[in-house]
Short mmCIF file of C-alpha atoms and ligand atoms in Angstrom, two decimals:
data_model
loop_
_atom_site.label_atom_id
_atom_site.label_comp_id
_atom_site.label_asym_id
_atom_site.label_seq_id
_atom_site.Cartn_x
_atom_site.Cartn_y
_atom_site.Cartn_z
CA MET Q 1382 -0.13 0.11 -0.02
CA SER Q 1383 1.83 2.95 -1.24
CA ALA Q 1384 1.00 6.72 -0.46
CA PHE Q 1385 0.67 9.22 -3.38
CA ARG Q 1386 0.06 13.07 -3.62
CA ALA Q 1387 -3.38 14.17 -4.60
CA VAL Q 1388 -5.47 17.18 -4.30
CA ARG Q 1389 -8.43 16.44 -1.91
CA ILE Q 1390 -11.71 17.70 -1.52
CA ASP Q 1391 -12.77 16.63 1.99
CA ARG Q 1392 -16.21 17.44 3.66
CA ASP Q 1393 -15.81 19.59 6.74
CA ALA Q 1394 -18.04 19.34 10.09
CA ALA Q 1395 -20.25 22.18 9.08
CA GLY Q 1396 -21.03 20.32 5.68
CA GLY Q 1397 -18.80 22.47 3.73
CA GLN Q 1398 -15.77 21.59 1.69
CA GLN Q 1399 -11.97 21.84 2.65
CA VAL Q 1400 -9.62 21.84 -0.30
CA ALA Q 1401 -5.86 20.90 0.03
CA PHE Q 1402 -2.84 18.97 -1.07
CA GLY Q 1403 -2.88 15.50 0.70
CA THR Q 1404 -2.07 11.95 0.29
CA LEU Q 1405 -4.10 9.06 -0.61
CA THR Q 1406 -3.17 5.23 -0.75
CA ASP Q 1407 -3.76 2.63 -3.24
CA ASP Q 1408 -6.53 1.26 -0.93
CA GLU Q 1409 -8.40 4.25 -1.10
CA LEU Q 1410 -8.53 4.45 -5.03
CA MET Q 1411 -12.25 3.43 -6.21
CA GLU Q 1412 -13.10 0.75 -8.52
CA GLY Q 1413 -11.67 0.07 -11.88
CA ASP Q 1414 -9.52 -2.32 -13.90
CA VAL Q 1415 -6.70 -0.11 -14.83
CA THR Q 1416 -4.24 1.86 -12.61
CA VAL Q 1417 -2.58 4.80 -14.15
CA ARG Q 1418 0.52 6.78 -13.11
CA VAL Q 1419 -0.97 10.19 -14.09
CA GLU Q 1420 1.43 12.71 -16.06
CA ARG Q 1421 -0.68 15.40 -16.91
CA SER Q 1422 -4.08 17.00 -16.21
CA THR Q 1423 -5.93 20.27 -17.18
CA VAL Q 1424 -7.95 22.87 -15.20
CA ASN Q 1425 -11.56 23.09 -16.85
CA TYR Q 1426 -14.36 25.28 -15.56
CA LYS Q 1427 -16.02 22.33 -13.98
CA ASP Q 1428 -12.72 21.84 -11.79
CA GLY Q 1429 -13.03 25.31 -10.74
CA LEU Q 1430 -16.70 24.82 -9.68
CA ALA Q 1431 -15.52 21.55 -7.75
CA ILE Q 1432 -12.58 23.42 -6.12
CA THR Q 1433 -14.94 26.57 -5.26
CA GLY Q 1434 -17.96 24.66 -4.32
CA LYS Q 1435 -19.93 27.08 -6.48
CA ALA Q 1436 -21.94 24.45 -8.00
CA PRO Q 1437 -22.52 20.90 -6.73
CA VAL Q 1438 -20.11 19.17 -8.91
CA VAL Q 1439 -18.71 17.05 -6.22
CA ARG Q 1440 -20.90 14.27 -5.31
CA ARG Q 1441 -18.69 12.00 -3.12
CA PHE Q 1442 -15.90 12.80 -0.52
CA PRO Q 1443 -13.23 12.80 -0.28
CA MET Q 1444 -12.78 13.71 -3.88
CA VAL Q 1445 -9.91 14.22 -6.26
CA PRO Q 1446 -10.71 16.71 -9.04
CA GLY Q 1447 -9.50 16.94 -12.43
CA VAL Q 1448 -11.93 15.82 -15.39
CA ASP Q 1449 -8.98 15.19 -17.92
CA GLY Q 1450 -5.83 12.85 -17.47
CA VAL Q 1451 -3.27 11.34 -19.37
CA GLY Q 1452 -0.68 8.66 -18.18
CA ILE Q 1453 1.00 5.31 -18.20
CA VAL Q 1454 -0.50 1.98 -17.19
CA GLU Q 1455 0.82 0.67 -14.15
CA ALA Q 1456 -1.50 -2.28 -13.63
CA SER Q 1457 -4.28 -3.75 -15.89
CA ASP Q 1458 -7.05 -6.42 -15.49
CA SER Q 1459 -8.40 -5.40 -18.79
CA ASP Q 1460 -7.56 -6.99 -22.12
CA LEU Q 1461 -7.69 -3.52 -23.62
CA PHE Q 1462 -4.75 -2.12 -22.25
CA ALA Q 1463 -1.24 -3.22 -21.04
CA VAL Q 1464 1.17 -2.21 -18.56
CA GLY Q 1465 3.19 0.68 -19.98
CA ASP Q 1466 0.64 1.89 -22.50
CA ARG Q 1467 0.14 5.39 -22.53
CA VAL Q 1468 -3.63 6.16 -22.28
CA PHE Q 1469 -6.07 9.33 -21.84
CA ILE Q 1470 -9.43 10.08 -20.11
CA ASN Q 1471 -12.07 12.90 -20.49
CA GLY Q 1472 -14.82 13.09 -18.22
CA TRP Q 1473 -17.01 9.85 -17.50
CA GLY Q 1474 -17.65 11.48 -13.98
CA ILE Q 1475 -13.98 11.56 -12.87
CA GLY Q 1476 -13.77 14.50 -10.60
CA GLU Q 1477 -17.52 14.41 -9.85
CA THR Q 1478 -18.64 10.98 -8.73
CA HIS Q 1479 -14.98 8.97 -9.18
CA LEU Q 1480 -11.67 10.14 -8.10
CA GLY Q 1481 -10.24 12.34 -10.68
CA ALA Q 1482 -6.86 13.17 -12.17
CA TRP Q 1483 -5.42 15.69 -9.98
CA ALA Q 1484 -3.21 12.75 -8.38
CA GLU Q 1485 -0.15 11.16 -8.93
CA ARG Q 1486 -2.11 7.77 -9.39
CA ALA Q 1487 -5.59 7.00 -10.35
CA ARG Q 1488 -7.71 3.98 -10.91
CA TRP Q 1489 -10.27 3.99 -13.84
CA SER Q 1490 -12.47 1.69 -15.86
CA SER Q 1491 -10.88 0.71 -19.04
CA ASP Q 1492 -14.54 1.61 -20.54
CA TRP Q 1493 -13.35 5.24 -20.02
CA LEU Q 1494 -9.99 5.11 -21.27
CA LEU Q 1495 -8.57 5.65 -24.73
CA PRO Q 1496 -5.29 4.94 -25.91
CA LEU Q 1497 -3.13 8.05 -26.80
CA PRO Q 1498 -2.89 8.14 -30.81
CA SER Q 1499 0.72 8.34 -31.41
CA SER Q 1500 -0.20 11.77 -33.40
CA PHE Q 1501 -0.57 13.52 -30.23
CA SER Q 1502 1.75 14.04 -27.49
CA ALA Q 1503 0.47 13.58 -23.88
CA ASP Q 1504 0.85 17.31 -23.60
CA GLU Q 1505 -1.42 18.08 -26.78
CA ALA Q 1506 -4.13 15.68 -25.70
CA MET Q 1507 -4.37 17.51 -22.33
CA ALA Q 1508 -4.07 21.10 -23.98
CA ILE Q 1509 -7.16 20.00 -25.93
CA GLY Q 1510 -8.61 18.02 -23.32
CA THR Q 1511 -12.34 18.17 -22.21
CA ALA Q 1512 -12.63 21.64 -23.26
CA GLY Q 1513 -11.22 21.31 -26.93
CA TYR Q 1514 -13.00 18.07 -27.61
CA THR Q 1515 -16.28 19.51 -26.70
CA ALA Q 1516 -15.44 22.28 -29.15
CA MET Q 1517 -14.91 19.79 -31.81
CA ARG Q 1518 -18.24 18.35 -30.87
CA ALA Q 1519 -19.89 21.77 -31.24
CA VAL Q 1520 -18.12 22.14 -34.68
CA LEU Q 1521 -19.50 18.77 -35.71
CA ALA Q 1522 -22.83 19.62 -34.95
CA LEU Q 1523 -22.78 22.92 -36.77
CA GLU Q 1524 -21.42 20.77 -40.00
CA ARG Q 1525 -24.27 18.26 -39.46
CA HIS Q 1526 -26.70 21.22 -39.76
CA ASP Q 1527 -24.96 21.88 -43.11
CA ILE Q 1528 -23.54 25.28 -41.77
CA HIS Q 1529 -20.51 25.44 -44.38
CA PRO Q 1530 -18.15 28.44 -44.26
CA ALA Q 1531 -19.95 30.00 -47.34
CA ALA Q 1532 -23.17 30.19 -45.28
CA GLY Q 1533 -22.18 33.06 -43.21
CA PRO Q 1534 -20.52 34.24 -40.08
CA VAL Q 1535 -20.20 32.08 -36.89
CA LEU Q 1536 -19.98 33.42 -33.57
CA VAL Q 1537 -18.06 32.05 -30.36
CA THR Q 1538 -18.89 33.20 -27.03
CA GLY Q 1539 -16.47 32.84 -24.17
CA ALA Q 1540 -13.89 33.20 -26.65
CA SER Q 1541 -10.68 33.56 -24.64
CA GLY Q 1542 -11.48 30.58 -22.34
CA GLY Q 1543 -10.54 27.11 -23.18
CA LEU Q 1544 -13.47 26.04 -25.22
CA GLY Q 1545 -13.84 29.28 -27.06
CA SER Q 1546 -10.17 29.58 -27.86
CA ILE Q 1547 -10.16 26.06 -29.37
CA ALA Q 1548 -13.53 26.62 -31.13
CA VAL Q 1549 -12.13 29.80 -32.88
CA ALA Q 1550 -9.07 28.00 -33.89
CA LEU Q 1551 -11.02 25.14 -35.34
CA LEU Q 1552 -13.48 27.17 -37.19
CA ALA Q 1553 -11.12 29.75 -38.51
CA ASP Q 1554 -8.91 27.07 -40.09
CA LEU Q 1555 -11.95 25.10 -41.53
CA GLY Q 1556 -12.51 28.56 -43.44
CA TYR Q 1557 -15.28 30.14 -41.40
CA HIS Q 1558 -15.75 34.01 -40.79
CA VAL Q 1559 -15.44 33.57 -37.11
CA VAL Q 1560 -16.69 36.35 -34.87
CA ALA Q 1561 -15.25 36.16 -31.16
CA SER Q 1562 -17.45 37.49 -28.14
CA THR Q 1563 -15.14 38.27 -25.28
CA GLY Q 1564 -15.39 40.48 -22.15
CA ARG Q 1565 -11.47 40.86 -22.52
CA PRO Q 1566 -10.79 43.45 -25.03
CA GLU Q 1567 -7.12 42.92 -24.30
CA GLN Q 1568 -7.26 39.61 -25.84
CA ALA Q 1569 -8.15 40.86 -29.13
CA ASP Q 1570 -4.80 40.30 -30.89
CA TYR Q 1571 -4.53 36.72 -29.27
CA LEU Q 1572 -8.21 35.77 -30.74
CA LYS Q 1573 -7.12 37.48 -33.95
CA GLY Q 1574 -3.99 35.20 -33.83
CA LEU Q 1575 -6.29 32.16 -33.48
CA GLY Q 1576 -8.08 33.18 -36.59
CA ALA Q 1577 -10.94 35.50 -35.51
CA LYS Q 1578 -12.08 38.01 -38.30
CA GLU Q 1579 -14.04 40.16 -35.76
CA ILE Q 1580 -14.08 40.72 -31.99
CA ILE Q 1581 -17.17 41.88 -30.28
CA ASP Q 1582 -17.64 42.90 -26.64
CA ARG Q 1583 -19.72 40.51 -24.71
CA ALA Q 1584 -21.49 43.41 -23.32
CA GLU Q 1585 -23.34 43.44 -26.44
CA LEU Q 1586 -24.89 40.19 -25.46
CA SER Q 1587 -25.30 40.27 -21.94
CA ALA Q 1588 -28.41 42.39 -21.23
CA PRO Q 1589 -31.89 41.37 -21.71
CA GLY Q 1590 -32.85 42.03 -25.26
CA LYS Q 1591 -35.58 41.41 -27.80
CA MET Q 1592 -37.51 38.21 -28.56
CA LEU Q 1593 -36.04 38.72 -32.10
CA ALA Q 1594 -33.24 40.96 -32.90
CA LYS Q 1595 -31.46 41.77 -36.14
CA GLU Q 1596 -30.04 38.46 -37.70
CA ARG Q 1597 -26.43 38.33 -37.58
CA TRP Q 1598 -24.80 34.95 -37.54
CA ILE Q 1599 -25.69 31.69 -39.28
CA GLY Q 1600 -24.36 29.69 -36.36
CA ALA Q 1601 -22.95 30.01 -32.80
CA ILE Q 1602 -20.78 28.08 -30.35
CA ASP Q 1603 -21.82 29.22 -26.90
CA ALA Q 1604 -19.80 28.71 -23.71
CA VAL Q 1605 -21.82 31.17 -21.71
CA GLY Q 1606 -25.51 30.32 -21.40
CA GLY Q 1607 -27.88 32.28 -19.70
CA GLN Q 1608 -28.97 35.78 -21.14
CA THR Q 1609 -25.93 35.57 -23.41
CA LEU Q 1610 -27.48 32.64 -25.11
CA ALA Q 1611 -30.99 34.11 -25.13
CA ASN Q 1612 -29.73 37.05 -26.95
CA VAL Q 1613 -27.45 34.81 -29.40
CA LEU Q 1614 -30.43 32.73 -30.39
CA SER Q 1615 -32.44 35.99 -31.03
CA MET Q 1616 -29.89 37.15 -33.58
CA ILE Q 1617 -29.33 33.82 -35.46
CA ARG Q 1618 -30.13 33.94 -39.21
CA TYR Q 1619 -32.96 32.30 -40.80
CA ASP Q 1620 -32.55 28.24 -40.33
CA GLY Q 1621 -29.15 28.78 -38.42
CA ALA Q 1622 -28.03 26.79 -35.45
CA VAL Q 1623 -26.48 27.19 -32.03
CA ALA Q 1624 -24.21 24.62 -30.12
CA SER Q 1625 -24.71 25.30 -26.42
CA CYS Q 1626 -21.78 23.81 -24.61
CA GLY Q 1627 -21.31 26.14 -21.48
CA ASN Q 1628 -22.64 27.84 -18.47
CA ALA Q 1629 -20.01 30.38 -17.58
CA GLY Q 1630 -22.59 33.08 -17.59
CA GLY Q 1631 -25.33 31.45 -16.07
CA LEU Q 1632 -27.38 28.01 -16.09
CA ASP Q 1633 -30.76 29.70 -16.84
CA LEU Q 1634 -32.10 30.56 -20.37
CA PRO Q 1635 -34.35 33.38 -20.45
CA ALA Q 1636 -35.22 33.14 -24.08
CA SER Q 1637 -38.61 32.86 -26.13
CA VAL Q 1638 -39.85 30.44 -28.76
CA ALA Q 1639 -39.48 32.97 -31.32
CA PRO Q 1640 -36.19 32.25 -32.99
CA PHE Q 1641 -37.39 28.60 -33.16
CA ILE Q 1642 -40.89 28.98 -34.59
CA LEU Q 1643 -40.28 32.22 -36.76
CA ARG Q 1644 -36.73 31.78 -38.10
CA GLY Q 1645 -36.43 27.92 -37.61
CA VAL Q 1646 -33.52 28.35 -35.61
CA THR Q 1647 -32.01 24.95 -33.88
CA LEU Q 1648 -30.38 24.73 -30.61
CA TYR Q 1649 -28.10 21.84 -30.09
CA GLY Q 1650 -27.11 20.72 -26.85
CA ILE Q 1651 -23.53 19.47 -26.52
CA ASP Q 1652 -22.25 17.08 -23.75
CA SER Q 1653 -18.96 15.73 -23.28
CA VAL Q 1654 -18.98 13.60 -20.03
CA TYR Q 1655 -20.85 10.52 -21.17
CA VAL Q 1656 -20.41 10.56 -24.80
CA PRO Q 1657 -19.85 6.92 -26.21
CA LYS Q 1658 -16.22 5.98 -26.99
CA ALA Q 1659 -17.14 5.60 -30.97
CA ILE Q 1660 -18.26 9.31 -31.02
CA ARG Q 1661 -15.25 10.53 -29.24
CA LEU Q 1662 -12.82 8.75 -31.59
CA ILE Q 1663 -14.73 10.49 -34.53
CA ALA Q 1664 -14.21 14.00 -32.63
CA TRP Q 1665 -10.39 13.05 -31.69
CA ASP Q 1666 -9.63 12.11 -35.40
CA ARG Q 1667 -11.27 15.51 -36.50
CA LEU Q 1668 -9.15 17.22 -34.02
CA ASP Q 1669 -6.14 15.40 -35.26
CA ARG Q 1670 -6.95 16.65 -38.74
CA ASP Q 1671 -8.22 19.93 -38.27
CA LEU Q 1672 -6.45 21.43 -35.31
CA ASP Q 1673 -3.31 23.69 -35.89
CA ARG Q 1674 -0.91 22.34 -33.25
CA LYS Q 1675 1.02 25.86 -33.23
CA LYS Q 1676 -2.42 27.55 -32.41
CA LEU Q 1677 -3.04 24.86 -29.70
CA ALA Q 1678 0.47 25.78 -28.30
CA ASP Q 1679 -0.18 29.49 -28.50
CA ALA Q 1680 -3.66 28.70 -26.55
CA THR Q 1681 -1.85 26.63 -23.70
CA LYS Q 1682 0.11 27.61 -20.63
CA HIS Q 1683 1.81 24.89 -18.48
CA ILE Q 1684 1.54 25.17 -14.87
CA ALA Q 1685 3.07 22.89 -11.90
CA PHE Q 1686 0.95 20.69 -9.80
CA THR Q 1687 1.24 22.76 -6.85
CA ASP Q 1688 -0.46 25.75 -8.60
CA VAL Q 1689 -3.58 24.05 -9.70
CA ILE Q 1690 -5.75 24.81 -6.71
CA ASP Q 1691 -4.94 28.76 -7.21
CA ALA Q 1692 -5.89 28.29 -11.04
CA ALA Q 1693 -8.86 26.29 -10.48
CA ARG Q 1694 -10.05 29.37 -8.35
CA GLU Q 1695 -8.94 31.82 -11.09
CA ILE Q 1696 -10.82 29.84 -14.09
CA VAL Q 1697 -14.29 30.64 -12.46
CA GLU Q 1698 -13.36 34.29 -11.98
CA GLY Q 1699 -12.60 34.43 -15.76
CA LYS Q 1700 -9.07 35.10 -15.49
CA VAL Q 1701 -7.80 31.90 -17.32
CA ARG Q 1702 -6.88 32.51 -21.15
CA GLY Q 1703 -7.02 29.30 -23.30
CA ARG Q 1704 -6.02 26.16 -21.84
CA LEU Q 1705 -3.90 25.25 -18.62
CA VAL Q 1706 -1.98 21.69 -18.59
CA VAL Q 1707 -1.05 20.67 -15.27
CA GLU Q 1708 2.26 18.97 -14.87
CA ILE Q 1709 1.66 16.07 -12.27
CA GLY Q 1710 4.39 13.56 -12.87
P1 NDP T 684 -13.17 28.91 -19.47
O1 NDP T 684 -13.44 29.68 -17.97
O2 NDP T 684 -11.61 28.85 -19.84
O3 NDP T 684 -13.95 30.12 -20.36
C1 NDP T 684 -15.27 30.46 -20.03
C2 NDP T 684 -15.09 31.95 -20.66
O4 NDP T 684 -16.37 32.52 -20.50
C3 NDP T 684 -14.20 32.91 -20.08
O5 NDP T 684 -12.98 32.97 -20.39
C4 NDP T 684 -14.91 34.20 -20.53
O6 NDP T 684 -14.34 34.67 -21.80
C5 NDP T 684 -16.45 33.89 -20.67
N1 NDP T 684 -17.23 34.35 -19.29
C6 NDP T 684 -16.69 33.94 -17.90
N2 NDP T 684 -17.51 34.42 -17.17
C7 NDP T 684 -18.68 35.12 -17.98
C8 NDP T 684 -19.78 35.75 -17.51
N3 NDP T 684 -20.01 35.96 -16.57
N4 NDP T 684 -20.52 36.25 -18.53
C9 NDP T 684 -20.14 36.08 -19.84
N5 NDP T 684 -19.04 35.55 -20.22
C10 NDP T 684 -18.22 34.85 -19.30
O7 NDP T 684 -14.13 27.66 -19.15
P2 NDP T 684 -13.90 26.40 -20.23
O8 NDP T 684 -13.51 26.72 -21.60
O9 NDP T 684 -13.16 25.23 -19.60
O10 NDP T 684 -15.47 26.17 -20.25
C11 NDP T 684 -16.29 26.90 -21.03
C12 NDP T 684 -17.70 26.41 -20.40
O11 NDP T 684 -18.16 25.37 -21.26
C13 NDP T 684 -17.94 26.27 -19.03
O12 NDP T 684 -19.49 26.85 -18.70
C14 NDP T 684 -17.73 24.77 -18.84
O13 NDP T 684 -18.65 24.14 -17.79
C15 NDP T 684 -18.47 24.42 -20.19
N6 NDP T 684 -18.14 23.16 -20.60
C16 NDP T 684 -19.00 22.05 -20.86
C17 NDP T 684 -18.75 20.90 -21.47
C18 NDP T 684 -19.59 20.01 -21.79
O14 NDP T 684 -19.65 18.62 -21.96
N7 NDP T 684 -21.05 20.56 -22.27
C19 NDP T 684 -17.40 20.41 -21.56
C20 NDP T 684 -16.18 21.64 -21.26
C21 NDP T 684 -16.60 22.57 -20.86
P3 NDP T 684 -14.03 36.03 -22.14
O15 NDP T 684 -13.15 36.65 -21.19
O16 NDP T 684 -13.54 35.89 -23.40
O17 NDP T 684 -15.55 36.70 -22.40
#
């Protein structure tokens, strides 16, 4: 029984939660047929919610946060993976109901793991992470709706964040005219570097608006939700579509049915956590093909394991740009 370092979220006597670096032992790992030495993880918005307790993300205590991980198989009872294989994971409830990746060791189900393709380094897989693979799934939803680059401009909200940055880069390289909405005008050059053609102030979208407003974009990838999503829907062109991915601005949706019934607008919901493996593989194949690795590197910062708790607090304050890769082992 060996001990290893982990970020622990424990419940305190008052029913609140305590977050600190601590240790876990192999005996405390949860069920699973593959034990992994974790090399890298990431900081996603959901990890920030788990650390701050701002939303009831953590359903079991103690919890190790970290919804993305990559590492080397140390022990396996599965035919799918052998000792020494490099594997990665996104979602499946890790960091929520099952111990996550902010630990030097993890035990997960082989059903949740994917072999790391040789075309991705461990760092790149995590730079993409849940946020990037969700962005890809949103792009695929717009493509299935037949929104092609010549159809008109496409909006990305929360553009400077992780999901937004990768959505901007993907859409731009696929030839779309990308409009990036941000609350951080100082990130305009960064977003243009990723391929955005226009930058708008997110304040244009955050106040209560009309049920139907002037038609502006044929499609949108939304990381914000709330009033922003309601306004975006009211501004989508006839027969356009929105891929709803996030709630950085709120979980509510104070919208009307007018865009749906008068303009034929479609709202797609994008989940990443419980997506079947076959669909994940399609998204990762497209990321391999379509995501510019130089842009990915420009959108990524590496942080030490010891800095991960502070970074998680910063992401819910909207202070993180692009993606954070956490160097664990
Ligand atoms: P980030 O914090 O990196 O990005 C969110 C961005 O939204 C911020 O950078 C900021 O961009 C903008 N933002 C933050 N707060 C507000 C606010 N109050 N009002 C308007 N805009 C705001 O997070 P991620 O990219 O990791 O995740 C984005 C969202 O997508 C989160 O809600 C997350 O939970 C969700 N998500 C959902 C997934 C799924 O399975 N559906 C998977 C992954 C993420 P700017 O400064 O440019 O305005």
